[in-house]
Coordinates of C-alpha atoms in Angstrom, one line a residue:
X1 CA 0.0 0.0 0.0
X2 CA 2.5 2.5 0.4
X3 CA 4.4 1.6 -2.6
X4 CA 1.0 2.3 -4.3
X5 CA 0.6 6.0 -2.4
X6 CA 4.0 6.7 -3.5
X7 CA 3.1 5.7 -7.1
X8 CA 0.4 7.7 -7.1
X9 CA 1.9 10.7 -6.6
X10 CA 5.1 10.5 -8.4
X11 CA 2.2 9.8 -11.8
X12 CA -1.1 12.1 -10.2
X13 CA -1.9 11.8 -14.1
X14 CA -2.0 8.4 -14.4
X15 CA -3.5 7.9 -10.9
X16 CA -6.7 10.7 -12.4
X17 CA -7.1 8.5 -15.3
X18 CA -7.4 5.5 -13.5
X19 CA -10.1 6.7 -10.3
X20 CA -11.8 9.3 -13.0
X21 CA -12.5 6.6 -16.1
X22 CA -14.6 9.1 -18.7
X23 CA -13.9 11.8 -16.5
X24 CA -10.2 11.9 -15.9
X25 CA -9.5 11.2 -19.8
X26 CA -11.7 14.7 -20.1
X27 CA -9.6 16.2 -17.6
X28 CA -6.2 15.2 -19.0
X29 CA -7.6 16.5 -22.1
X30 CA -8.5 20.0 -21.0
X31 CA -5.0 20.3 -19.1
X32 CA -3.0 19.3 -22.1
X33 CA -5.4 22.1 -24.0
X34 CA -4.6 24.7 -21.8
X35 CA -0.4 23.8 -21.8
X36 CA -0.3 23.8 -25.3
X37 CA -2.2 27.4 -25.5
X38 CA 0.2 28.6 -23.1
X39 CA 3.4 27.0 -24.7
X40 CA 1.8 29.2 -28.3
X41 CA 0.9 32.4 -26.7
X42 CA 4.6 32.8 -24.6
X43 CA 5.9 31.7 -28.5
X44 CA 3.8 35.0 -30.1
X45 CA 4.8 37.2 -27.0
X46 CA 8.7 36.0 -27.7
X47 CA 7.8 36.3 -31.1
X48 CA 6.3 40.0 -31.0
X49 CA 8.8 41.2 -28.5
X50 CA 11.4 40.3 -31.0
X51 CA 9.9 41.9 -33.6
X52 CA 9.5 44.9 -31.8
X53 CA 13.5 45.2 -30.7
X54 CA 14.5 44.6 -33.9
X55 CA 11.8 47.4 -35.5
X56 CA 12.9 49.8 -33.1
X57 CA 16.3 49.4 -33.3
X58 CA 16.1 49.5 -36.9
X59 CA 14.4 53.0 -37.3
X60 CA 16.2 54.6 -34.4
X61 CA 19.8 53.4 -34.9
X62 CA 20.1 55.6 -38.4
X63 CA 18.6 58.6 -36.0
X64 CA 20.6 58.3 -32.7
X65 CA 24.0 58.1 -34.7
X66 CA 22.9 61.3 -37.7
X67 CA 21.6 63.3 -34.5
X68 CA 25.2 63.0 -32.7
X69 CA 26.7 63.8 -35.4
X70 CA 25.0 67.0 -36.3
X71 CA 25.3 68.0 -32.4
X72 CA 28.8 68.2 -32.6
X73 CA 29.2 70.0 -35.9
X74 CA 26.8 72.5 -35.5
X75 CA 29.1 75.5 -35.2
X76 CA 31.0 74.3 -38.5
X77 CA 27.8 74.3 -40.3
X78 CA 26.6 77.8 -39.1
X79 CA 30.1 79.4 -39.3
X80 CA 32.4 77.9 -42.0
X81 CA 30.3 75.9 -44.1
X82 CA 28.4 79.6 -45.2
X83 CA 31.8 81.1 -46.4
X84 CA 32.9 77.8 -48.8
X85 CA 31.7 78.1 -52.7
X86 CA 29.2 75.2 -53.8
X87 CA 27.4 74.5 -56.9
X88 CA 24.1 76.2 -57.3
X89 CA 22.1 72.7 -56.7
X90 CA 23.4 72.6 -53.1
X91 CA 21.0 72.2 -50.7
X92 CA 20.2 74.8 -48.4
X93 CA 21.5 74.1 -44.7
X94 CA 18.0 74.5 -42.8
X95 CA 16.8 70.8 -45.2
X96 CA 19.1 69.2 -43.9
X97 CA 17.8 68.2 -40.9
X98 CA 14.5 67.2 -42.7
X99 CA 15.7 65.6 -45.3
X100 CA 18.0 63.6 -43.0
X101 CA 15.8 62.8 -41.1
X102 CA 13.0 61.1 -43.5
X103 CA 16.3 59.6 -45.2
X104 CA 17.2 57.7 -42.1
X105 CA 13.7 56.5 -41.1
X106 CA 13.4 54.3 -45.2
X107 CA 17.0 53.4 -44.8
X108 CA 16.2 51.6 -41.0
X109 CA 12.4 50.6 -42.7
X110 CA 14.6 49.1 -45.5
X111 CA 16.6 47.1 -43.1
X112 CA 13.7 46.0 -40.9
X113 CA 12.1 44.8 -44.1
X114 CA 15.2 42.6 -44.8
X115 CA 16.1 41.0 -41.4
X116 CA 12.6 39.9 -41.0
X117 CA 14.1 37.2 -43.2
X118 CA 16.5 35.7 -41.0
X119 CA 15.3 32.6 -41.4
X120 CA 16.5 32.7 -45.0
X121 CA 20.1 32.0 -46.4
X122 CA 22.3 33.4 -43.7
X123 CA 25.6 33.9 -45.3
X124 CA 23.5 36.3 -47.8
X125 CA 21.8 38.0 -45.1
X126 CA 25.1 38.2 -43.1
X127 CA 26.9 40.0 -46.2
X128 CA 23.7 42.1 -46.6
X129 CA 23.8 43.5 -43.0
X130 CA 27.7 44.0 -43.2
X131 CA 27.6 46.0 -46.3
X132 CA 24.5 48.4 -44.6
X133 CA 26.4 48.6 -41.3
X134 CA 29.6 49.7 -43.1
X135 CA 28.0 51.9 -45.2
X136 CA 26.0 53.9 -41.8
X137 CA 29.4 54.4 -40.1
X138 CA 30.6 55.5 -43.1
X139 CA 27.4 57.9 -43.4
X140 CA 28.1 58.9 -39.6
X141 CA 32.1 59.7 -40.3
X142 CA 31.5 61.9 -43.4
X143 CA 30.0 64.8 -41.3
X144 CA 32.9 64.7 -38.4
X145 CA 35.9 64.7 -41.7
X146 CA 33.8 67.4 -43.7
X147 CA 32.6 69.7 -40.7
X148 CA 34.6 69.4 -37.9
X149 CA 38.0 68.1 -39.1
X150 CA 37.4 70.6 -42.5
X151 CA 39.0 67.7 -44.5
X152 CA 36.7 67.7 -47.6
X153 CA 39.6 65.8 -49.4
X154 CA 38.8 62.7 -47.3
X155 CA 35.2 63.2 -46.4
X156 CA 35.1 62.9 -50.5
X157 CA 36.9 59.5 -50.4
X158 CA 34.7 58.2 -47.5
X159 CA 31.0 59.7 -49.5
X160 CA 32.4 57.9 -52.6
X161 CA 32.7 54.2 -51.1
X162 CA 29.6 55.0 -48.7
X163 CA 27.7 55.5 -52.0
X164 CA 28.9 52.4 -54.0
X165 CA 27.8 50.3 -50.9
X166 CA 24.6 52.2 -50.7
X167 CA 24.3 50.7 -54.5
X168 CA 25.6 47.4 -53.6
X169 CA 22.6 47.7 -50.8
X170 CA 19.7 48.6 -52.8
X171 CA 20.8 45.4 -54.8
X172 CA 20.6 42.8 -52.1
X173 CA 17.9 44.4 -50.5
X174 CA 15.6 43.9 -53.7
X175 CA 16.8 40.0 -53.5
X176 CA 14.5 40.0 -50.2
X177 CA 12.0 43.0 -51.0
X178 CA 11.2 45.4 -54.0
X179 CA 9.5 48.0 -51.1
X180 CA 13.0 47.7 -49.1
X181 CA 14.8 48.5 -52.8
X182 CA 13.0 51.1 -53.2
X183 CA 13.4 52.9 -50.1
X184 CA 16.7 53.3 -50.6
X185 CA 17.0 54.6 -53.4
X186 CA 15.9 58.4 -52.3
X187 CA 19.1 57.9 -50.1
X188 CA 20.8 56.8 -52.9
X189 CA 20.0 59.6 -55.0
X190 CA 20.9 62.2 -52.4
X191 CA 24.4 60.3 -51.3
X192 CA 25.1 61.0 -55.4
X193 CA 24.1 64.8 -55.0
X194 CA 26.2 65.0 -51.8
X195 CA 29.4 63.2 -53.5
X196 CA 28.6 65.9 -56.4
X197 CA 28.8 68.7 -53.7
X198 CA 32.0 67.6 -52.0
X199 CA 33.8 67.5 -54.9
X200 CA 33.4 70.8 -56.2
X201 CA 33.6 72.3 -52.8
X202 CA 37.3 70.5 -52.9
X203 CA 38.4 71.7 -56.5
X204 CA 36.8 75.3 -56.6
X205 CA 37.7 76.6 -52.7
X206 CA 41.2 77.9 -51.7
X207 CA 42.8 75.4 -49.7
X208 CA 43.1 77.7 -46.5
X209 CA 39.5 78.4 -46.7
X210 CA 38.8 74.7 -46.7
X211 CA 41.4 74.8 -43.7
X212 CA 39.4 77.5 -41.9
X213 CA 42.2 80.0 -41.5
X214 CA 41.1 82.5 -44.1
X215 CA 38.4 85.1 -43.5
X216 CA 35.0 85.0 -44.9
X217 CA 35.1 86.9 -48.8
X218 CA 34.0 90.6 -48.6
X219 CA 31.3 91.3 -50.2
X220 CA 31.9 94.0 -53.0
X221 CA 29.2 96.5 -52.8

């Protein structure tokens, strides 16, 4: 008998089905419903929790890096970048913000859109992520060399291989989505005007200008 008591509770199942008949078979039934529920719903929480990180990390990455940038080269923007001749297709300064920031917000939708197929092949996906990670620090360090350091020489080496990745990434991004293709090509398109711009700041500006040691031209009245 006390084998049997022991028994029983090491299997209660087993002991239910046996006292219950119809009954405990009903019960068992109902109890492996509700576990199974359970196991599903904590899957969609992980699964929508995941989904979330990755969305918001996506669309605020871009942001959080352009913002620091443009904090810390503000007074180069106001002050110097005024005096430098640019091309008459030049943007004015107060878009930039704007247009930054709609740029950055399709670039991280883009991305989103791709890594929601991690599932797929992951060496392709891998490559894909590397090339849009270079090409963002790359995006980040062009401000700092152009601004702050004044060093439009090799700001113009660092927009012109930012800007072949940006191509190489609307590529593989239409291999996983036509939409996430397409939103980068705006930033595609303004990457080429930029390039445009750095260069003939470079070749039409008196080097000490560029170095920030000359004064701003007189204007002849």
């Amino acid at each position: 008998p006390g084998g049997s008591w022991i028994g029983a509770l090491k299997n209660p199942r087993q002991n239910k089905l046996k006292r219950g008949g119809l009954k405990g078979v009903e019960c068992l039934i109902s109890e492996y419903c509700f576990c199974a529920t359970k196991l599903e719903w904590d899957n969609l929480n992980m699964n929508i929790s995941t989904d979330t990180m990755l969305w918001v990390g996506s669309m605020s990455l871009p942001l959080l890096g352009g913002l620091a940038t443009s904090v810390i080269t503000i007074d180069q923007v106001d002050n110097w970048y005024p005096k430098l001749k640019k091309p008459w297709f030049t943007p004015p300064k107060y878009l930039f913000g704007p247009i930054w920031t709609l740029l950055y917000l399709a670039m991280g939708k883009a991305f989103y859109i791709v890594i929601q197929n991690r599932d797929d092949d992951r060496m392709l996906l891998s490559l894909t992520c590397a090339i849009y990670v270079v090409q963002m620090l790359l995006n980040w360090a062009w401000s700092p060399l152009f601004f702050l350091m004044k060093r439009p020489d090799l700001a113009l080496v660092d927009i012109s291989v930012m800007t072949v990745l940006v191509v190489a990434c609307v590529f593989t991004f239409g291999i996983y989505s036509a939409n996430a293709a397409k939103l980068m090509v705006p930033y595609l398109g303004f990457s080429a005007v930029a390039t445009t711009v750095n260069y003939v700041v470079l070749k039409t500006n008196d080097p000490t200008l560029l170095r920030g040691d000359a004064p701003s031209p007189k204007k002849i009245n």
